[in-house]
CSV table of C-alpha atoms in Angstrom, one decimal:
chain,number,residue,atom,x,y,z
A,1,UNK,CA,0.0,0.0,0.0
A,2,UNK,CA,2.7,2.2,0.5
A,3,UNK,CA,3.4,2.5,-3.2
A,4,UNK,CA,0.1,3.6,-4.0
A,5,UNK,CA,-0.1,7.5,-5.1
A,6,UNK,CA,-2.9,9.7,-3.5
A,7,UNK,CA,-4.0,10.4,-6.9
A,8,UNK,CA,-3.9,6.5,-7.7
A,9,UNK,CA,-6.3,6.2,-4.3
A,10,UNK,CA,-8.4,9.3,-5.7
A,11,UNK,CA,-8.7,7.8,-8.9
A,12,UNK,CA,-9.9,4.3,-7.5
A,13,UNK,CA,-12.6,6.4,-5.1
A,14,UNK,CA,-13.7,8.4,-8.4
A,15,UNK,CA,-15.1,4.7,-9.9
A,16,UNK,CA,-16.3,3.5,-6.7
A,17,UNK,CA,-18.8,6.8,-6.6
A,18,UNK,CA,-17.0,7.7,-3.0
A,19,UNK,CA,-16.7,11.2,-5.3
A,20,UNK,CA,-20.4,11.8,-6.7
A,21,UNK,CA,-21.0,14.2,-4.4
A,22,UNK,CA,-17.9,16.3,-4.7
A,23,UNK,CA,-18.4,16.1,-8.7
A,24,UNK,CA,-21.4,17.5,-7.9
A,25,UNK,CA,-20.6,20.4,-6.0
A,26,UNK,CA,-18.6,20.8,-8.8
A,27,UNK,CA,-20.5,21.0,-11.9
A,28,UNK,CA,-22.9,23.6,-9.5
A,29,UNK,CA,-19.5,25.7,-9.1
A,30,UNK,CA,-18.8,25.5,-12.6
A,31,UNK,CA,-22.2,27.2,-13.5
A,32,UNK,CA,-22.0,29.7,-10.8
A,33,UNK,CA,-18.7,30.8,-12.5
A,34,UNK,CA,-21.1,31.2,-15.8
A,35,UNK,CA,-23.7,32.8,-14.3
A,36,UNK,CA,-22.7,35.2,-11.5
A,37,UNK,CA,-19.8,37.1,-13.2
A,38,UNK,CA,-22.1,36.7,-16.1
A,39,UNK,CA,-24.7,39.2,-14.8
A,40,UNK,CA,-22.3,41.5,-13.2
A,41,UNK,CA,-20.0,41.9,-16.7
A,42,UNK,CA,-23.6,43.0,-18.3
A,43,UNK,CA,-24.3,46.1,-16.3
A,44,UNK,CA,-20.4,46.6,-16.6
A,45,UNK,CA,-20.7,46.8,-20.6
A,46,UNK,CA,-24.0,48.8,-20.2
A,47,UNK,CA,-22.0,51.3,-18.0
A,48,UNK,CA,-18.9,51.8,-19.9
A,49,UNK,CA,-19.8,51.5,-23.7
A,50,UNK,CA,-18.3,54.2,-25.5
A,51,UNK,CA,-21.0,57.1,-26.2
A,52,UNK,CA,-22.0,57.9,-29.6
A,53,UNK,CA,-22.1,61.6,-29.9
A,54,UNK,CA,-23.5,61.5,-33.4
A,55,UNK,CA,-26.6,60.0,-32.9
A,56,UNK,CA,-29.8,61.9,-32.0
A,57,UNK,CA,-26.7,64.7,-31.6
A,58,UNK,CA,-25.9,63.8,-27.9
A,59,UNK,CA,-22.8,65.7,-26.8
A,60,UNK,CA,-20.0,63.7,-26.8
A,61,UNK,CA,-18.9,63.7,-23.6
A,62,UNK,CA,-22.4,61.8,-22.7
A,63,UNK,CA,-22.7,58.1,-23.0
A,64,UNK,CA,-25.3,57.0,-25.9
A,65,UNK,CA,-29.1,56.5,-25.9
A,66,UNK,CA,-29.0,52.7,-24.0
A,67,UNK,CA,-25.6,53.4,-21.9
A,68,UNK,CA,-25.3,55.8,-19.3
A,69,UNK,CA,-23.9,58.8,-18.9
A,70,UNK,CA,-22.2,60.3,-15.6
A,71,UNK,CA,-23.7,59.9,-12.6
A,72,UNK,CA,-25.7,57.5,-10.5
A,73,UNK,CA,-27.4,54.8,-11.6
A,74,UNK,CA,-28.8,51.6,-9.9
A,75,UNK,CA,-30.3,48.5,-11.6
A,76,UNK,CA,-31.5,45.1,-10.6
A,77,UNK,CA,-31.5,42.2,-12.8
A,78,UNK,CA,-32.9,38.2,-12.5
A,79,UNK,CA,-31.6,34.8,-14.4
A,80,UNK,CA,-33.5,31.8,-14.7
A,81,UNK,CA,-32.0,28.5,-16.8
A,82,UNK,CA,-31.8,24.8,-17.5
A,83,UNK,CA,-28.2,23.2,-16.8
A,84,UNK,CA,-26.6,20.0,-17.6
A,85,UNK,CA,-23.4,18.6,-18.2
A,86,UNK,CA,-20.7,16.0,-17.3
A,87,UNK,CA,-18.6,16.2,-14.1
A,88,UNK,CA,-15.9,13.9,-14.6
A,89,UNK,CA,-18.2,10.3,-15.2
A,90,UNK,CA,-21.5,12.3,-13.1
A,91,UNK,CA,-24.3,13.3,-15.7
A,92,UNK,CA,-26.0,15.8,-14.9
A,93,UNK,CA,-29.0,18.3,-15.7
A,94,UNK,CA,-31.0,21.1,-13.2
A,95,UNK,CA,-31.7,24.8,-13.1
A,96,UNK,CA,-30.3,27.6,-11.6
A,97,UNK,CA,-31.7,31.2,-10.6
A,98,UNK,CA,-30.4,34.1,-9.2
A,99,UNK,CA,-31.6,38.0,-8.5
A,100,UNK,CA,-29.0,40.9,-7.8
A,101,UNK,CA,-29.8,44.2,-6.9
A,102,UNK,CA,-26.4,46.9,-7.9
A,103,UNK,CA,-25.8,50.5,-7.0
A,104,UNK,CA,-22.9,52.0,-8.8
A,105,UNK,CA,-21.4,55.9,-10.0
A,106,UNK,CA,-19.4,56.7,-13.0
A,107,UNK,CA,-17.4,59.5,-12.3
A,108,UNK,CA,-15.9,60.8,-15.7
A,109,UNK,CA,-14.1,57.6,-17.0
A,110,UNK,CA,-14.3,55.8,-13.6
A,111,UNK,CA,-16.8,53.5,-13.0
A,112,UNK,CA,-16.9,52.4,-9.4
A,113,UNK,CA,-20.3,50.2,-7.6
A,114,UNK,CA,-21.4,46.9,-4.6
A,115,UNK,CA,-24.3,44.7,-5.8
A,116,UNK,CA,-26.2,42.0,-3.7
A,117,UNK,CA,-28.0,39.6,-4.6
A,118,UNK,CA,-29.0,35.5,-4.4
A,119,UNK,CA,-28.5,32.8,-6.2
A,120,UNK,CA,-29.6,28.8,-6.0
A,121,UNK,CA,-28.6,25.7,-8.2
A,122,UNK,CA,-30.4,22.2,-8.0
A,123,UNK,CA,-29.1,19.3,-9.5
A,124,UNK,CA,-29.6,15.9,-10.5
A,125,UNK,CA,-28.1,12.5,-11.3
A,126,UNK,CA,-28.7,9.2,-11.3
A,127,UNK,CA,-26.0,9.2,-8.2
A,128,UNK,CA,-28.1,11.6,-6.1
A,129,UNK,CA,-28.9,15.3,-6.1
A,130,UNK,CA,-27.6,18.2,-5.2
A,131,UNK,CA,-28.3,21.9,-4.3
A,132,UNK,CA,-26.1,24.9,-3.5
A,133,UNK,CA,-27.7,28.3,-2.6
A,134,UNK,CA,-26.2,31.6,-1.0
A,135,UNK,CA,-26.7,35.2,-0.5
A,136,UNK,CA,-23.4,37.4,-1.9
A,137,UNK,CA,-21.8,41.2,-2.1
A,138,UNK,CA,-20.2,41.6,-4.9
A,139,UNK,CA,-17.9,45.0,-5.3
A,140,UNK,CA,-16.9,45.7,-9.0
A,141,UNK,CA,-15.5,48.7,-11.1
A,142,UNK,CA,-14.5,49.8,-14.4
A,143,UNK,CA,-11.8,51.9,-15.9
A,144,UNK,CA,-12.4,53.7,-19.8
A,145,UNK,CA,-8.9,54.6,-21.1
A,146,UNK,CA,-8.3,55.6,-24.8
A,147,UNK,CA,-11.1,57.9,-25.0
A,148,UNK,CA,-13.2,55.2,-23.3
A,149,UNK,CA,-12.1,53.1,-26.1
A,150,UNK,CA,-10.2,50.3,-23.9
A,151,UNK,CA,-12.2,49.7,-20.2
A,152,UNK,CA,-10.5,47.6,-17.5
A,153,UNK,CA,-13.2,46.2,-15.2
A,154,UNK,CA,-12.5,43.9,-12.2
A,155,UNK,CA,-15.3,42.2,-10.1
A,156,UNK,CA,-14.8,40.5,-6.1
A,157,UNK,CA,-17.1,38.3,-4.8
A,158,UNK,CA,-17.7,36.6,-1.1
A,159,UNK,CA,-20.8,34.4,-1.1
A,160,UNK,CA,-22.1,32.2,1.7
A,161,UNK,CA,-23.4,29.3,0.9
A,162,UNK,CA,-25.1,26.2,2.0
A,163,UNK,CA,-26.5,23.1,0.3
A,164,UNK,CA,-27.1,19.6,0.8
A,165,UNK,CA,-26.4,16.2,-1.2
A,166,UNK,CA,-28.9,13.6,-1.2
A,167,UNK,CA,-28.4,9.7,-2.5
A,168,UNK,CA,-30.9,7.0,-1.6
A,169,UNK,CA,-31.9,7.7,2.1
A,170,UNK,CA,-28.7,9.6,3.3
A,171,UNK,CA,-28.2,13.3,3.2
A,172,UNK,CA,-24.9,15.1,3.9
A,173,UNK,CA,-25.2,18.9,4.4
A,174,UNK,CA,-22.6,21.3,3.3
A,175,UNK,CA,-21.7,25.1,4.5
A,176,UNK,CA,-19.2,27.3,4.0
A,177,UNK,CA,-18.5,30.4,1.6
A,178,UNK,CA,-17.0,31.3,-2.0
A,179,UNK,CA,-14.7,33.9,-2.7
A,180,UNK,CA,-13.8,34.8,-6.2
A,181,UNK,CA,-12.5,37.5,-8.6
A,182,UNK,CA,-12.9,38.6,-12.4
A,183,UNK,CA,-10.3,40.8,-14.2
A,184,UNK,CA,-11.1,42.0,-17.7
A,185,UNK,CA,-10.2,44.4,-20.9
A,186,UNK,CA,-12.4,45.2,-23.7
A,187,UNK,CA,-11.3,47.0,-26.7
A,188,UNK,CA,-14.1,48.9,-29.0
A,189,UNK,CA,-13.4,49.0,-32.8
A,190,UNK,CA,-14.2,52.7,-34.0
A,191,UNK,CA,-17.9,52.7,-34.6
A,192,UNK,CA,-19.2,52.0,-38.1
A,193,UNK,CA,-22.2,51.7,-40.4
A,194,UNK,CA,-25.3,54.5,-40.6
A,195,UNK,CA,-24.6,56.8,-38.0
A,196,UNK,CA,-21.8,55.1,-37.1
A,197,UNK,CA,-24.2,53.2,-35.3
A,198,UNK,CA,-22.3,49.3,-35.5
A,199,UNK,CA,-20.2,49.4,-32.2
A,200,UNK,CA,-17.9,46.0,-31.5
A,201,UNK,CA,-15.4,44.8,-29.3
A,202,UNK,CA,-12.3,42.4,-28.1
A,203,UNK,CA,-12.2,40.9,-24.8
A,204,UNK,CA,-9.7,39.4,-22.7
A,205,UNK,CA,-9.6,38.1,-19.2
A,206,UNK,CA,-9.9,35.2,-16.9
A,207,UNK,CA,-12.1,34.4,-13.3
A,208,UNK,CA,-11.5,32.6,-10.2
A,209,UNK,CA,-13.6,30.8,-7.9
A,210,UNK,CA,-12.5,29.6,-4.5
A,211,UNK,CA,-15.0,27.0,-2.5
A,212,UNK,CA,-14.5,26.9,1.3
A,213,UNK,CA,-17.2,24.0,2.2
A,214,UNK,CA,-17.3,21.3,4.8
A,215,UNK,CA,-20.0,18.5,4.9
A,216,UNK,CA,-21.6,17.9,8.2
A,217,UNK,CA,-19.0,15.4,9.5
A,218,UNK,CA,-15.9,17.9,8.7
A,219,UNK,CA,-14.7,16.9,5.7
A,220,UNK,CA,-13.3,19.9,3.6
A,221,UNK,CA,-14.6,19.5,0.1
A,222,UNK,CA,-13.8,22.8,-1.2
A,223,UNK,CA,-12.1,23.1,-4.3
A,224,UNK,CA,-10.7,26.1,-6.4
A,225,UNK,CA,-11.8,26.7,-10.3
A,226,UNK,CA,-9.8,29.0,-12.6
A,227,UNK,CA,-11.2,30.0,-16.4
A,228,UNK,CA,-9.6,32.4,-19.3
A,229,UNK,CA,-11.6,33.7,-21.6
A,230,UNK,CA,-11.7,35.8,-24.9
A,231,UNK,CA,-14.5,36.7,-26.8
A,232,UNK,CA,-16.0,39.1,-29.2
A,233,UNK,CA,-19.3,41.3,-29.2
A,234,UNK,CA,-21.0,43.6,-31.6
A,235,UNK,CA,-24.3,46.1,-31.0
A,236,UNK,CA,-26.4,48.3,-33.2
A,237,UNK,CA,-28.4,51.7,-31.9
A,238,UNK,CA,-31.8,51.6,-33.6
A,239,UNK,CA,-34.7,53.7,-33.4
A,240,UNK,CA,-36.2,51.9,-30.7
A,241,UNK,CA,-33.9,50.4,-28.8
A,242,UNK,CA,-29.9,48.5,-29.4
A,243,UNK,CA,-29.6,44.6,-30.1
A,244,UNK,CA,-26.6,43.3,-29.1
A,245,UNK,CA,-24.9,39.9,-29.5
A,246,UNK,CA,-21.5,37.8,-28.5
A,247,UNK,CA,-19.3,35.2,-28.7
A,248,UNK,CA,-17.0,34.3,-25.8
A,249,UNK,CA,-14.7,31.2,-25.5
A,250,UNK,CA,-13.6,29.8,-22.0
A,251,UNK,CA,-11.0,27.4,-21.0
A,252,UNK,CA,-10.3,25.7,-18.5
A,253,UNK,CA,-6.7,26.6,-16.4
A,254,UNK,CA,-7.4,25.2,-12.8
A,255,UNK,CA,-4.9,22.4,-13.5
A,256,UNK,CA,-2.4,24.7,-14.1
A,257,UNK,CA,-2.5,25.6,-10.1
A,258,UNK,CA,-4.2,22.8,-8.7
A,259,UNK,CA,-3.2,19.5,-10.3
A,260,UNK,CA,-5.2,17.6,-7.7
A,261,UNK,CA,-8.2,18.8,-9.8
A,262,UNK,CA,-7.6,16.0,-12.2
A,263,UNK,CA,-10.1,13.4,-10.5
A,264,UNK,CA,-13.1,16.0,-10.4
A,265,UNK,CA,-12.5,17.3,-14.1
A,266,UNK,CA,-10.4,14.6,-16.3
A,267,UNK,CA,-9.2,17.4,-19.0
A,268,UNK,CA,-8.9,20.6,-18.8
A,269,UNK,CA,-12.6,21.6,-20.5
A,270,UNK,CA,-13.8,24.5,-21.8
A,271,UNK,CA,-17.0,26.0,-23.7
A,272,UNK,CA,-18.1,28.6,-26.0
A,273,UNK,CA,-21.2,30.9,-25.1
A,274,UNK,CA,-23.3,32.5,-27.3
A,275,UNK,CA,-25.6,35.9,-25.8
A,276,UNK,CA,-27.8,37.6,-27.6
A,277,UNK,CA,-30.2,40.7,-26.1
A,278,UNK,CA,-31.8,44.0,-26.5
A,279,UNK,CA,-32.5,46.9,-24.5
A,280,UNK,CA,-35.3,49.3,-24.9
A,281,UNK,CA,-35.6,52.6,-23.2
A,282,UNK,CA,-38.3,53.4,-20.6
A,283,UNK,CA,-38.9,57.0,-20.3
A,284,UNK,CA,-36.2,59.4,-20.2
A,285,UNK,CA,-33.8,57.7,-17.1
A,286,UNK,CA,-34.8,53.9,-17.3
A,287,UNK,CA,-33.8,51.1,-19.3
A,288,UNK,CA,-35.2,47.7,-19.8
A,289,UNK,CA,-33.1,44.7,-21.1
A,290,UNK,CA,-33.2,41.1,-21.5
A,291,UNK,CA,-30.6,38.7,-22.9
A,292,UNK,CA,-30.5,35.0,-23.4
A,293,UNK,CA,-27.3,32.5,-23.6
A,294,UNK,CA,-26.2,29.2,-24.3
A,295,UNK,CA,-23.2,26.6,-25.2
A,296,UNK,CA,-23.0,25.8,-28.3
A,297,UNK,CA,-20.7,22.8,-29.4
A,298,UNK,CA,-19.6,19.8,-27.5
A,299,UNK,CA,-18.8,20.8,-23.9
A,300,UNK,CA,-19.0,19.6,-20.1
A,301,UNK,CA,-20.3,22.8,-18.7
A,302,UNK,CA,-23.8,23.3,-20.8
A,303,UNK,CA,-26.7,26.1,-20.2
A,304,UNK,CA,-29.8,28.2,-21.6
A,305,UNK,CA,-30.5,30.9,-19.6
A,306,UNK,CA,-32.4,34.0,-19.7
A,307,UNK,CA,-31.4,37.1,-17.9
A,308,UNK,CA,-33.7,40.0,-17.6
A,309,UNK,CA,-32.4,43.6,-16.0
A,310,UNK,CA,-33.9,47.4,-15.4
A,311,UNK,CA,-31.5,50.1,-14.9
A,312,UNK,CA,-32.2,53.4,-13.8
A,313,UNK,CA,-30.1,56.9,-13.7
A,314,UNK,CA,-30.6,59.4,-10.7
């Protein structure tokens, strides 16, 4: 026995189903790193999209008709979706939901702002089911550089959270909390088409989840998830309101800082999200928008989901 590696022993607890319920905390982190930076990068990009100072003949130092411009603004927005996927051997498929209510300033070319908010996940498997819920704060800001043409944004996050596992007639709690981080940069093409109304963009960055859980006999069955991404977006202004759409790629790096990761995820897995959305305005301060996104492809980490938002300037 004492030639057998811990990750030998892991392995061999993996295809005894010792791990179902750890691979199914972790498929409910994965999604949470989907949907909770997710909503927050939104109201980010509805904040800090260069102006158009051609159109209706805004000044230019204002934001466009569906962005802001200075000043305060505070929003709240909801998710609701179907999620499935594969966690390591576990199949999986449930829903998720989550509400967050923000309050944030820009300040010239400064965007600073805290949300709170809620979010659940319920999942299930032929190996038992699972769900993980937790309120969260969630401080997050925004820097425009180049004539607002490049933005820096960063997101933190601290959620507590508490779920439970259930398989045949035994139940094991979990509690704990999540911290995590988001660091990104967007770069908007000069604005095209009539009106100059086309507006697109490059984006690079990567997220970070950190799960400090215990079940109800001790056990720590946290675990940490890293992801990069890049992606690429493109809106139009029309005469009543701006559509929007995107394609973002994510991969997978936890290995590369956790290599004890291998028996919860056995390659390094990615996906590729595509959003679509439009925002209307409602009255002279308020706007309404609502987005839906998806996986397409072949991918471990799969979800439809529809998120609907209302933003309002003071």
């Amino acid at each position: 026995m004492n030639s057998v590696s811990a990750d030998q022993i892991n392995a061999l607890a993996s295809e005894l189903g010792a791990l179902n319920a750890d691979k199914s905390l972790r498929a409910a982190q994965k999604q949470s790193m989907a949907q909770t930076f997710g909503m927050l990068s939104q109201q980010i990009d509805v904040a800090m999209a260069p102006g158009n100072a051609r159109l209706d003949g805004i000044s230019s130092g204002d934001a466009s008709r569906f962005t802001f411009a200075e000043g305060m603004n505070a929003w709240v927005s909801t998710e609701v979706g179907d999620v499935s996927g594969n966690s390591a051997g576990l199949e999986y498929e449930g829903d998720s939901k989550a509400a967050m209510f923000g309050v944030d300033k820009r300040m010239d070319n400064v965007l600073a702002g805290v949300a709170a908010g809620y979010s659940k996940f319920e999942l299930t498997s032929r190996y038992g089911n699972s769900d993980l819920s937790g309120n969260m704060i969630v401080p997050y800001g925004a820097i425009g550089l180049l004539d607002d043409n490049l933005v820096l944004s960063g997101i933190l996050l601290y959620q507590d959270l508490d779920g439970e596992y259930t398989y045949a007639n035994a139940t094991t709690d979990w509690d704990g909390d999540r911290m995590g981080a988001r660091a990104a940069s967007t770069y908007y093409l000069p604005r095209f088409g009539n009106n100059e109304n086309m507006l697109a963009g490059l984006t690079l960055g990567a997220a970070y989840l950190n799960d400090d859980l215990e079940d109800d006999i001790g056990n720590d069955i946290g675990a940490e998830l890293g992801e990069a991404f890049a992606g690429a977006s493109l809106s139009a202004e029309l005469g009543a309101g701006r559509i929007y759409g995107s394609v973002t790629y994510y991969e997978d790096i936890t290995s590369d800082f956790d290599s004890g990761i291998d028996v919860l995820e056995e390659d390094d897995e990615n996906r590729t999200e595509v959003k679509i959305g439009a925002t209307h305005k409602l009255g002279t301060d308020m706007n309404f928008n609502i987005a839906a996104r998806t996986t397409v492809g072949s991918s471990d980490t799969e979800y439809d989901a529809v998120q609907a938002s209302i933003e309002y300037q003071f």
